Short mmCIF file of C-alpha atoms in Angstrom, two decimals:
data_model
loop_
_atom_site.label_atom_id
_atom_site.label_comp_id
_atom_site.label_asym_id
_atom_site.label_seq_id
_atom_site.Cartn_x
_atom_site.Cartn_y
_atom_site.Cartn_z
CA MET A 1348 -3.10 -38.43 -68.82
CA ALA A 1349 0.63 -38.43 -67.64
CA THR A 1350 2.91 -40.53 -69.64
CA ARG A 1351 6.48 -41.71 -69.20
CA ARG A 1352 9.23 -40.88 -71.80
CA HIS A 1353 12.77 -41.77 -71.27
CA GLY A 1354 12.29 -42.24 -67.44
CA GLN A 1355 10.62 -38.84 -67.00
CA ILE A 1356 6.87 -38.17 -66.46
CA VAL A 1357 5.38 -35.96 -69.15
CA GLU A 1358 2.14 -34.10 -68.55
CA THR A 1359 0.18 -31.44 -70.31
CA GLU A 1360 -0.01 -27.80 -68.88
CA ASN A 1361 -3.46 -28.44 -67.32
CA GLU A 1362 -2.45 -31.64 -65.75
CA ALA A 1363 0.58 -30.01 -64.27
CA ARG A 1364 -1.59 -27.20 -62.82
CA GLN A 1365 -4.44 -29.55 -61.84
CA ALA A 1366 -7.06 -27.02 -62.73
CA GLU A 1367 -8.54 -25.14 -65.78
CA PRO A 1368 -7.09 -21.48 -66.29
CA GLY A 1369 -9.11 -18.99 -64.29
CA PRO A 1370 -9.47 -15.43 -64.35
CA SER A 1371 -6.46 -13.08 -64.38
CA VAL A 1372 -5.24 -12.26 -60.80
CA LEU A 1373 -4.66 -8.60 -61.97
CA ALA A 1374 -8.29 -8.32 -62.86
CA LEU A 1375 -9.66 -9.88 -59.61
CA LEU A 1376 -7.49 -7.65 -57.70
CA SER A 1377 -8.55 -4.61 -59.77
CA VAL A 1378 -12.33 -5.47 -59.49
CA SER A 1379 -12.09 -6.29 -55.79
CA THR A 1380 -10.26 -3.01 -55.00
CA GLY A 1381 -12.64 -1.04 -57.05
CA LEU A 1382 -15.69 -2.47 -55.23
CA ALA A 1383 -14.10 -1.87 -51.94
CA VAL A 1384 -13.42 1.68 -52.62
CA LEU A 1385 -17.13 2.15 -54.01
CA ILE A 1386 -18.55 0.64 -50.82
CA LEU A 1387 -16.39 2.73 -48.48
CA GLY A 1388 -17.36 5.77 -50.44
CA ILE A 1389 -20.95 4.85 -50.22
CA VAL A 1390 -20.71 4.38 -46.50
CA TRP A 1391 -18.88 7.67 -45.98
CA PHE A 1392 -21.32 9.56 -48.13
CA ILE A 1393 -24.30 8.12 -45.97
CA PHE A 1394 -22.93 8.10 -42.40
CA PHE A 1395 -20.18 10.82 -42.20
CA ARG A 1396 -21.04 13.57 -44.76
CA THR A 1397 -22.16 16.69 -42.63
#
């Protein structure tokens, strides 16, 4: 809970963020980009390979 010290509001890191720490943004972008490449590769292999 936020408290007041010397006229300032003091909060913990989680209170300031208003959320629990989640997964890393770099990991999320890497996984989603990898999945997109894999799916596009499968679509190309199925439909456009001659």
